[in-house]
Short mmCIF file of C-alpha atoms and ligand atoms in Angstrom, two decimals:
data_model
loop_
_atom_site.label_atom_id
_atom_site.label_comp_id
_atom_site.label_asym_id
_atom_site.label_seq_id
_atom_site.Cartn_x
_atom_site.Cartn_y
_atom_site.Cartn_z
CA UNK C 1 5.36 -1.36 18.90
CA UNK C 2 4.81 0.60 15.51
CA UNK C 3 4.53 -2.34 13.06
CA UNK C 4 7.26 -3.70 10.67
CA UNK C 5 6.78 -5.43 7.65
CA UNK C 6 8.97 -7.37 4.72
CA UNK C 7 8.97 -8.83 1.48
CA UNK C 8 11.76 -10.75 0.96
CA UNK C 9 11.76 -11.87 -2.49
CA UNK C 10 14.70 -14.09 -3.97
CA UNK C 11 16.08 -13.05 -7.26
CA UNK C 12 16.47 -15.96 -8.83
CA UNK C 13 13.27 -14.94 -11.27
CA UNK C 14 10.35 -12.97 -11.77
CA UNK C 15 7.64 -12.21 -9.68
CA UNK C 16 3.94 -13.66 -10.64
CA UNK C 17 0.73 -12.21 -8.72
CA UNK C 18 1.56 -14.85 -6.43
CA UNK C 19 4.95 -13.69 -5.14
CA UNK C 20 3.11 -10.03 -5.53
CA UNK C 21 0.09 -11.10 -3.42
CA UNK C 22 2.79 -11.45 -0.50
CA UNK C 23 4.66 -8.29 -0.62
CA UNK C 24 1.03 -6.68 -1.10
CA UNK C 25 -0.35 -7.82 1.84
CA UNK C 26 2.73 -7.01 4.19
CA UNK C 27 2.61 -3.60 2.53
CA UNK C 28 -0.95 -3.05 4.15
CA UNK C 29 -0.73 -4.08 7.14
CA UNK C 30 2.50 -1.74 7.44
CA UNK C 31 0.64 1.40 6.22
CA UNK C 32 -2.66 0.47 8.54
CA UNK C 33 -0.53 0.55 11.23
CA UNK C 34 1.75 3.31 10.36
CA UNK C 35 4.49 1.22 10.25
CA UNK C 36 7.24 0.45 7.68
CA UNK C 37 7.69 -2.12 5.11
CA UNK C 38 10.58 -3.26 4.16
CA UNK C 39 12.33 -5.24 1.09
CA UNK C 40 14.55 -7.89 1.59
CA UNK C 41 16.51 -9.45 -1.06
CA UNK C 42 17.24 -12.87 -0.31
CA UNK C 43 20.42 -13.31 -2.59
CA UNK C 44 22.50 -15.91 -0.29
CA UNK C 45 22.61 -17.87 -3.27
CA UNK C 46 24.90 -16.18 -5.45
CA UNK C 47 25.39 -17.72 -8.37
CA UNK C 48 21.65 -17.99 -8.89
CA UNK C 49 20.81 -15.02 -7.68
CA UNK C 50 20.93 -11.70 -10.63
CA UNK C 51 20.95 -8.19 -10.68
CA UNK C 52 18.95 -8.25 -13.84
CA UNK C 53 15.87 -10.11 -11.30
CA UNK C 54 16.80 -7.87 -8.96
CA UNK C 55 15.86 -4.41 -11.01
CA UNK C 56 12.81 -6.18 -12.31
CA UNK C 57 11.58 -6.82 -9.09
CA UNK C 58 11.78 -3.39 -8.09
CA UNK C 59 10.45 -1.94 -11.09
CA UNK C 60 7.69 -4.18 -11.15
CA UNK C 61 6.95 -2.86 -7.34
CA UNK C 62 7.10 0.20 -8.17
CA UNK C 63 4.67 -0.34 -11.04
CA UNK C 64 1.66 -1.72 -8.39
CA UNK C 65 2.83 1.85 -6.45
CA UNK C 66 4.06 -0.24 -3.20
CA UNK C 67 7.20 1.82 -1.52
CA UNK C 68 9.43 0.24 0.47
CA UNK C 69 10.83 2.14 3.39
CA UNK C 70 14.15 0.47 2.91
CA UNK C 71 16.15 -1.86 0.73
CA UNK C 72 18.51 -4.73 2.40
CA UNK C 73 19.91 -7.95 0.37
CA UNK C 74 21.40 -11.05 2.54
CA UNK C 75 24.81 -10.86 0.50
CA UNK C 76 25.61 -7.97 2.64
CA UNK C 77 25.10 -10.00 6.28
CA UNK C 78 27.67 -13.19 5.93
CA UNK C 79 29.21 -11.80 8.70
CA UNK C 80 26.63 -11.33 10.83
CA UNK C 81 25.20 -15.07 9.62
CA UNK C 82 29.03 -16.50 10.29
CA UNK C 83 28.42 -15.93 14.11
CA UNK C 84 24.61 -16.57 14.32
CA UNK C 85 26.16 -19.91 13.28
CA UNK C 86 29.19 -19.81 15.35
CA UNK C 87 26.92 -19.25 18.67
CA UNK C 88 24.66 -22.68 17.77
CA UNK C 89 27.76 -24.46 17.09
CA UNK C 90 28.47 -23.87 20.94
CA UNK C 91 25.26 -24.67 22.43
CA UNK C 92 25.59 -28.39 20.35
CA UNK C 93 23.29 -26.91 18.00
CA UNK C 94 24.80 -27.19 14.65
CA UNK C 95 26.20 -30.38 13.23
CA UNK C 96 28.38 -31.48 10.37
CA UNK C 97 26.65 -33.94 8.03
CA UNK C 98 28.35 -35.51 4.76
CA UNK C 99 25.80 -37.10 2.69
CA UNK C 100 25.87 -36.51 -0.68
CA UNK C 101 22.65 -35.47 -2.58
CA UNK C 102 21.77 -39.28 -4.17
CA UNK C 103 22.59 -40.65 -0.69
CA UNK C 104 20.45 -37.92 1.03
CA UNK C 105 17.80 -39.32 -1.62
CA UNK C 106 17.92 -42.61 -1.48
CA UNK C 107 16.68 -42.61 1.60
CA UNK C 108 14.22 -40.14 0.90
CA UNK C 109 12.87 -42.38 -1.58
CA UNK C 110 13.15 -45.85 0.66
CA UNK C 111 11.24 -43.40 3.28
CA UNK C 112 8.47 -42.98 1.19
CA UNK C 113 8.54 -46.53 0.09
CA UNK C 114 7.78 -47.26 3.70
CA UNK C 115 4.76 -44.66 3.41
CA UNK C 116 6.88 -42.64 6.54
CA UNK C 117 7.64 -38.70 6.32
CA UNK C 118 10.66 -38.13 4.34
CA UNK C 119 12.63 -37.05 7.76
CA UNK C 120 16.59 -36.97 8.02
CA UNK C 121 17.08 -40.11 10.02
CA UNK C 122 20.42 -37.83 11.96
CA UNK C 123 22.88 -40.20 10.90
CA UNK C 124 25.29 -38.01 10.83
CA UNK C 125 25.17 -37.94 14.56
CA UNK C 126 26.77 -41.28 14.73
CA UNK C 127 29.53 -40.61 13.09
CA UNK C 128 32.12 -40.21 15.45
CA UNK C 129 35.19 -38.04 16.34
CA UNK C 130 37.13 -40.76 13.96
CA UNK C 131 35.17 -40.82 11.11
CA UNK C 132 34.70 -37.42 11.13
CA UNK C 133 38.79 -36.34 11.16
CA UNK C 134 38.90 -39.87 7.89
CA UNK C 135 36.46 -38.09 6.27
CA UNK C 136 37.83 -33.99 7.00
CA UNK C 137 41.68 -35.76 5.58
CA UNK C 138 40.10 -37.59 2.40
CA UNK C 139 39.04 -33.55 2.36
CA UNK C 140 35.22 -34.05 1.93
CA UNK C 141 33.27 -30.31 3.56
CA UNK C 142 30.17 -31.07 5.69
CA UNK C 143 27.01 -29.14 5.56
CA UNK C 144 25.63 -27.60 8.05
CA UNK C 145 22.43 -28.60 10.25
CA UNK C 146 20.38 -27.23 12.89
CA UNK C 147 19.62 -29.70 16.00
CA UNK C 148 16.09 -29.88 16.53
CA UNK C 149 14.13 -30.32 19.51
CA UNK C 150 11.55 -32.37 18.98
CA UNK C 151 9.13 -30.63 20.63
CA UNK C 152 5.40 -29.46 19.39
CA UNK C 153 5.61 -25.87 18.07
CA UNK C 154 2.62 -23.94 18.61
CA UNK C 155 1.38 -19.95 17.24
CA UNK C 156 -1.89 -17.90 16.85
CA UNK C 157 -2.08 -17.88 13.03
CA UNK C 158 -3.26 -14.27 11.22
CA UNK C 159 -4.63 -16.35 8.71
CA UNK C 160 -4.91 -20.14 9.35
CA UNK C 161 -5.52 -19.25 13.45
CA UNK C 162 -4.55 -21.89 15.76
CA UNK C 163 -1.80 -23.94 14.16
CA UNK C 164 0.64 -26.44 16.14
CA UNK C 165 3.79 -28.28 13.92
CA UNK C 166 5.77 -31.27 15.85
CA UNK C 167 9.13 -30.16 14.87
CA UNK C 168 9.39 -34.50 15.21
CA UNK C 169 8.01 -34.74 11.67
CA UNK C 170 10.51 -31.78 9.79
CA UNK C 171 14.25 -32.81 9.15
CA UNK C 172 16.92 -30.39 10.55
CA UNK C 173 17.38 -27.92 8.46
CA UNK C 174 20.50 -27.35 6.23
CA UNK C 175 21.84 -23.89 8.21
CA UNK C 176 24.94 -23.96 5.52
CA UNK C 177 26.04 -25.69 2.19
CA UNK C 178 28.87 -27.51 1.93
CA UNK C 179 30.44 -25.24 -0.25
CA UNK C 180 29.19 -22.06 2.76
CA UNK C 181 26.76 -20.95 1.55
CA UNK C 182 24.68 -19.70 3.87
CA UNK C 183 21.27 -20.81 3.37
CA UNK C 184 17.36 -19.16 3.60
CA UNK C 185 16.87 -20.47 7.69
CA UNK C 186 19.31 -19.00 9.35
CA UNK C 187 19.77 -15.43 6.65
CA UNK C 188 16.00 -15.46 7.37
CA UNK C 189 16.29 -15.72 11.31
CA UNK C 190 18.79 -13.46 11.36
CA UNK C 191 17.01 -10.34 9.51
CA UNK C 192 13.58 -11.02 11.03
CA UNK C 193 15.17 -10.15 14.33
CA UNK C 194 18.07 -7.40 13.55
CA UNK C 195 15.36 -5.83 11.40
CA UNK C 196 12.71 -5.45 13.68
CA UNK C 197 9.90 -6.98 12.12
CA UNK C 198 6.90 -7.40 13.86
CA UNK C 199 4.65 -9.64 11.47
CA UNK C 200 6.04 -12.13 8.68
CA UNK C 201 3.52 -12.76 6.09
CA UNK C 202 3.87 -15.79 4.10
CA UNK C 203 2.06 -18.06 1.75
CA UNK C 204 1.23 -21.46 3.20
CA UNK C 205 3.97 -23.39 1.53
CA UNK C 206 6.42 -21.33 4.79
CA UNK C 207 3.85 -23.50 7.64
CA UNK C 208 7.01 -25.87 8.59
CA UNK C 209 9.59 -23.44 7.64
CA UNK C 210 7.62 -21.22 10.39
CA UNK C 211 8.03 -23.68 12.90
CA UNK C 212 11.69 -24.18 13.00
CA UNK C 213 11.88 -20.79 12.49
CA UNK C 214 10.17 -19.91 15.93
CA UNK C 215 12.43 -22.77 17.88
CA UNK C 216 15.64 -21.26 16.20
CA UNK C 217 14.73 -17.82 17.45
CA UNK C 218 14.09 -19.26 21.07
CA UNK C 219 17.43 -20.75 20.93
CA UNK C 220 18.78 -17.61 19.62
CA UNK C 221 16.96 -16.08 22.36
CA UNK C 222 14.55 -13.20 20.65
CA UNK C 223 10.82 -12.55 20.89
CA UNK C 224 8.51 -14.77 17.72
CA UNK C 225 7.35 -12.02 14.95
CA UNK C 226 3.23 -12.43 14.12
CA UNK C 227 2.89 -14.97 11.72
CA UNK C 228 0.29 -15.41 9.03
CA UNK C 229 0.08 -17.81 6.46
CA UNK C 230 -1.83 -17.24 3.09
CA UNK C 231 -3.23 -19.54 0.74
CA UNK C 232 -0.97 -20.38 -2.66
CA UNK C 233 -2.82 -18.97 -5.63
CA UNK C 234 -3.41 -21.39 -8.22
CA UNK C 235 -4.31 -20.69 -12.41
CA UNK C 236 -8.11 -22.29 -12.79
CA UNK C 237 -6.78 -25.59 -13.79
CA UNK C 238 -5.89 -26.09 -9.98
CA UNK C 239 -1.95 -25.75 -10.65
CA UNK C 240 0.30 -23.63 -9.03
CA UNK C 241 1.60 -20.53 -10.42
CA UNK C 242 5.50 -20.89 -9.94
CA UNK C 243 8.17 -17.77 -11.21
CA UNK C 244 10.65 -19.89 -13.03
CA UNK C 245 7.89 -20.79 -15.65
CA UNK C 246 7.17 -16.88 -15.86
CA UNK C 247 3.73 -17.92 -15.80
CA UNK C 248 1.49 -15.07 -14.79
CA UNK C 249 4.63 -12.53 -14.40
CA UNK C 250 4.50 -9.01 -13.15
CA UNK C 251 6.56 -8.16 -15.64
CA UNK C 252 4.79 -9.56 -18.75
CA UNK C 253 1.43 -7.92 -16.77
CA UNK C 254 3.22 -5.04 -17.04
CA UNK C 255 3.79 -4.68 -20.49
CA UNK C 256 0.14 -6.15 -20.97
CA UNK C 257 -0.46 -2.20 -20.40
CA UNK C 258 -3.43 -3.41 -17.73
CA UNK C 259 -3.62 -1.16 -14.88
CA UNK C 260 -1.64 -1.94 -12.08
CA UNK C 261 -4.53 -0.67 -9.71
CA UNK C 262 -6.66 -3.99 -11.48
CA UNK C 263 -4.46 -5.94 -9.75
CA UNK C 264 -4.14 -4.78 -6.50
CA UNK C 265 -7.85 -4.53 -6.12
CA UNK C 266 -8.19 -7.91 -7.46
CA UNK C 267 -5.76 -9.64 -4.69
CA UNK C 268 -6.63 -7.20 -2.02
CA UNK C 269 -10.13 -9.44 -1.88
CA UNK C 270 -9.01 -12.47 -3.96
CA UNK C 271 -9.67 -14.95 -1.26
CA UNK C 272 -11.54 -13.83 1.43
CA UNK C 273 -14.92 -13.04 2.40
CA UNK C 274 -14.58 -9.57 0.86
CA UNK C 275 -16.36 -8.69 -3.10
CA UNK C 276 -13.67 -7.58 -5.42
CA UNK C 277 -13.69 -3.59 -5.59
CA UNK C 278 -12.60 -1.41 -7.65
CA UNK C 279 -9.86 0.96 -5.88
CA UNK C 280 -8.00 3.89 -7.25
CA UNK C 281 -5.55 4.87 -3.94
CA UNK C 282 -3.69 2.22 -1.07
CA UNK C 283 -5.79 4.97 1.60
CA UNK C 284 -8.97 3.14 0.39
CA UNK C 285 -7.30 0.10 0.08
CA UNK C 286 -5.96 -0.58 3.77
CA UNK C 287 -8.79 1.11 5.73
CA UNK C 288 -11.17 -1.81 4.80
CA UNK C 289 -8.23 -4.81 4.79
CA UNK C 290 -8.00 -6.78 7.13
CA UNK C 291 -5.97 -10.65 6.66
CA UNK C 292 -9.18 -11.71 9.10
CA UNK C 293 -11.45 -12.17 6.01
CA UNK C 294 -8.76 -14.24 4.42
CA UNK C 295 -9.15 -18.14 3.91
CA UNK C 296 -6.88 -20.50 3.51
CA UNK C 297 -7.71 -22.59 1.30
CA UNK C 298 -6.51 -22.55 -2.17
CA UNK C 299 -7.24 -19.76 -4.03
CA UNK C 300 -7.96 -19.65 -7.69
CA UNK C 301 -6.26 -16.84 -10.02
CA UNK C 302 -8.41 -15.48 -13.02
CA UNK C 303 -6.47 -14.13 -15.82
CA UNK C 304 -9.21 -12.65 -17.55
CA UNK C 305 -10.41 -10.84 -14.21
CA UNK C 306 -7.42 -8.53 -14.89
CA UNK C 307 -9.21 -7.27 -17.98
CA UNK C 308 -12.83 -6.81 -16.64
CA UNK C 309 -11.45 -4.66 -13.73
CA UNK C 310 -8.75 -2.61 -15.66
CA UNK C 311 -11.38 -1.72 -17.96
CA UNK C 312 -13.26 -0.69 -14.67
CA UNK C 313 -9.90 1.68 -12.83
CA UNK C 314 -9.82 3.03 -16.52
CA UNK C 315 -13.60 4.01 -16.83
CA UNK C 316 -13.23 5.69 -12.85
CA UNK C 317 -10.52 7.57 -13.44
CA UNK C 318 -10.63 11.17 -14.35
CA UNK C 319 -9.59 12.86 -17.00
CA UNK C 320 -6.76 14.37 -15.76
CA UNK C 321 -5.07 11.37 -14.88
CA UNK C 322 -4.73 9.91 -19.02
CA UNK C 323 -4.20 13.89 -20.18
CA UNK C 324 -0.41 12.27 -20.26
CA UNK C 325 -0.98 9.22 -22.89
CA UNK C 326 -3.50 11.30 -24.86
CA UNK C 327 -1.37 14.16 -25.49
CA UNK C 328 1.42 11.36 -26.25
CA UNK C 329 -0.48 9.79 -29.00
CA UNK C 330 -1.19 13.17 -29.97
CA UNK C 331 -4.54 13.77 -29.38
CA UNK C 332 -5.44 17.60 -29.58
CA UNK C 333 -5.91 19.36 -25.87
CA UNK C 334 -9.20 20.74 -27.59
CA UNK C 335 -10.37 16.96 -28.24
CA UNK C 336 -9.27 15.27 -24.75
CA UNK C 337 -12.27 15.41 -23.20
CA UNK C 338 -14.65 14.61 -25.77
CA UNK C 339 -12.75 11.73 -26.85
CA UNK C 340 -12.24 10.26 -23.63
CA UNK C 341 -15.83 10.67 -22.67
CA UNK C 342 -16.21 8.58 -25.85
CA UNK C 343 -12.83 5.92 -25.16
CA UNK C 344 -13.34 5.54 -21.76
CA UNK C 345 -16.42 2.90 -22.33
CA UNK C 346 -14.69 0.36 -24.45
CA UNK C 347 -11.02 0.29 -23.49
CA UNK C 348 -9.42 -2.70 -21.21
CA UNK C 349 -6.04 -0.70 -20.65
CA UNK C 350 -4.41 1.92 -21.95
CA UNK C 351 -3.01 0.27 -25.18
CA UNK C 352 -6.36 0.38 -26.26
CA UNK C 353 -7.17 4.33 -26.16
CA UNK C 354 -4.32 4.67 -29.10
CA UNK C 355 -5.77 1.73 -30.74
CA UNK C 356 -9.12 3.93 -30.76
CA UNK C 357 -7.48 7.22 -32.17
CA UNK C 358 -5.62 5.51 -34.85
CA UNK C 359 -9.60 4.71 -35.39
CA UNK C 360 -10.38 8.18 -35.60
CA UNK C 361 -7.81 9.49 -37.55
CA UNK C 362 -7.22 6.90 -39.97
CA UNK C 363 -9.98 5.18 -40.09
CA UNK C 364 -10.80 1.10 -39.36
CA UNK C 365 -7.96 -1.35 -40.50
CA UNK C 366 -10.93 -4.36 -40.98
CA UNK C 367 -13.08 -4.83 -44.14
CA UNK C 368 -16.83 -5.66 -43.94
CA UNK C 369 -18.09 -8.71 -45.18
CA UNK C 370 -18.58 -9.11 -48.89
CA UNK C 371 -22.78 -9.42 -48.60
CA UNK C 372 -22.46 -5.99 -46.57
CA UNK C 373 -20.91 -4.00 -49.00
CA UNK C 374 -23.61 -2.80 -51.33
CA UNK C 375 -25.25 -1.78 -48.65
CA UNK C 376 -22.74 0.16 -47.61
CA UNK C 377 -21.45 1.65 -50.10
CA UNK C 378 -25.48 3.28 -50.59
CA UNK C 379 -25.23 4.61 -47.35
CA UNK C 380 -21.71 6.07 -47.34
CA UNK C 381 -23.46 8.20 -50.60
CA UNK C 382 -25.76 9.85 -48.28
CA UNK C 383 -22.74 10.49 -45.79
CA UNK C 384 -21.15 14.55 -46.14
CA UNK C 385 -17.37 14.20 -45.49
CA UNK C 386 -15.74 15.05 -41.79
CA UNK C 387 -16.56 16.87 -39.42
CA UNK C 388 -19.25 15.68 -37.99
CA UNK C 389 -21.29 16.43 -34.68
CA UNK C 390 -23.66 14.26 -31.67
CA UNK C 391 -26.18 14.10 -33.95
CA UNK C 392 -24.42 13.56 -36.79
CA UNK C 393 -24.91 9.16 -36.15
CA UNK C 394 -28.58 9.52 -35.84
CA UNK C 395 -29.09 11.93 -38.81
CA UNK C 396 -27.83 9.12 -41.23
CA UNK C 397 -28.94 6.15 -39.68
CA UNK C 398 -32.77 8.06 -40.17
CA UNK C 399 -32.12 8.67 -43.89
CA UNK C 400 -30.19 5.81 -45.06
CA UNK C 401 -33.29 3.56 -43.17
CA UNK C 402 -35.69 5.26 -44.66
CA UNK C 403 -33.86 4.79 -48.37
CA UNK C 404 -33.25 1.65 -47.91
CA UNK C 405 -35.63 -0.07 -45.67
CA UNK C 406 -33.75 -1.55 -43.13
CA UNK C 407 -33.97 -0.92 -39.40
CA UNK C 408 -32.23 -2.51 -36.11
CA UNK C 409 -29.44 -4.69 -36.28
CA UNK C 410 -29.30 -5.15 -39.78
CA UNK C 411 -29.46 -1.77 -39.73
CA UNK C 412 -26.54 -0.24 -37.34
CA UNK C 413 -24.43 -3.23 -37.04
CA UNK C 414 -23.04 -3.11 -41.20
CA UNK C 415 -22.72 0.63 -39.88
CA UNK C 416 -20.95 0.33 -37.34
CA UNK C 417 -18.03 -1.98 -39.23
CA UNK C 418 -17.94 0.06 -41.92
CA UNK C 419 -17.10 2.95 -39.70
CA UNK C 420 -15.10 1.29 -36.83
CA UNK C 421 -14.08 -2.18 -38.67
CA UNK C 422 -15.45 -3.37 -35.11
CA UNK C 423 -18.76 -5.38 -34.18
CA UNK C 424 -18.72 -3.57 -30.95
CA UNK C 425 -17.17 -0.72 -29.62
CA UNK C 426 -17.60 2.75 -28.99
CA UNK C 427 -21.07 4.85 -28.50
CA UNK C 428 -21.28 5.94 -32.24
CA UNK C 429 -23.18 9.52 -30.89
CA UNK C 430 -19.91 9.64 -29.13
CA UNK C 431 -17.55 9.08 -31.80
CA UNK C 432 -19.23 10.67 -35.69
CA UNK C 433 -17.99 13.89 -33.71
CA UNK C 434 -14.02 11.65 -33.52
CA UNK C 435 -13.51 10.33 -37.21
CA UNK C 436 -11.61 12.17 -39.30
CA UNK C 437 -11.67 9.52 -42.26
CA UNK C 438 -14.29 7.80 -43.63
CA UNK C 439 -13.79 4.96 -45.07
CA UNK C 440 -14.68 3.83 -48.79
CA UNK C 441 -15.35 -0.25 -49.84
N1 LIG S 501 13.40 -15.80 0.38
C1 LIG S 501 11.60 -16.33 0.58
C2 LIG S 501 11.06 -16.62 -0.68
O1 LIG S 501 10.74 -16.07 -1.37
C3 LIG S 501 11.61 -15.21 1.35
C4 LIG S 501 10.54 -16.31 2.95
C5 LIG S 501 9.63 -15.61 3.77
O2 LIG S 501 8.97 -14.63 3.76
O3 LIG S 501 10.83 -15.89 4.72
O4 LIG S 501 10.15 -18.07 -0.60
#
């Protein structure tokens, strides 16, 4: 049986690193198994879903090189969901409810205050036919719940291991809202059946959903996919990453200039027993990737790591892969190699490449400290105008040292700062041959 996975975002916000982790896991196991990866747009909520979010989701995946084999949209499948509902209704598995949101909230609070789990009490099942007719006459529309069998549902989770959920402690899931909107549970189950999904990998916040979905699948008469629930990513403070607040949104990372393979490299190992390695292609990753290495404990995501790994990715890519960037910022073709050899040591993102090129052609934008000015002025008088070679830095600093008696840090640091505007940066011997402008102080 060929592996078929899916990534099923709702287009109601921007994707963040936690969402992409789910996409990546599903993509990697599909690739590894020679299977297919489906992008499913969970847009049953027509009010909150919007095209802009859907486009951004696709852009995020494209940026990361996660290629889907097919796209499906839940909004095109309402007829199918309706048919399934009819079947459940006939089998007495669907029942109408009339409580308002406030009434439900009150019930919840009451149960919680008694120290009980906030499980729906099924009071709608006690409504007589007459009461229901009266509610209809009053113009009240019902929402519909799936009548769970109060059994334990057990499965072998790819990440958590053997797990069971007692459905007696779970509220009957709402399948259709009062306004007729189909909800996630029914849509997701129908889709997983129709699209032949063999593996469902998603966040551990879906564990209870999985139990109800397994029961629903059984009722509809379908086989059950393999499930895996990965830990949720948290920020360094331990707080949840939230799509709505745009924290660590992929679209922001796209514009930050970090290398997409840096994020992919981190996410393919974070929370597992494997160290984070720098990868350049998915082929390299999926050969080594296995859900078996991942733990179900919450996993902290450190945004600074993105820059550390992005730097490593850039350091290890070939010149070919940046030629386009170099051409775009105006580096002449004959300088590609020496420029890249110099620049790759000290950049974290592709945006930094431009900063270093600007330094070469325009000189630094920052001034040196006042106390260093007399020394720098003396030193600059000993520096001939460009062009320079790889030995120019050594020759110049030797002469300056002889003339001023300075050595070590007190010699090199002010000179580096004078020529680059920074106290850290590229190897000065490699930079000098590319410098076209020497500032005057
Ligand atoms: N739209 C759901 C979500 O984003 C999909 C969950 C699933 O993978 O089934 O949480």
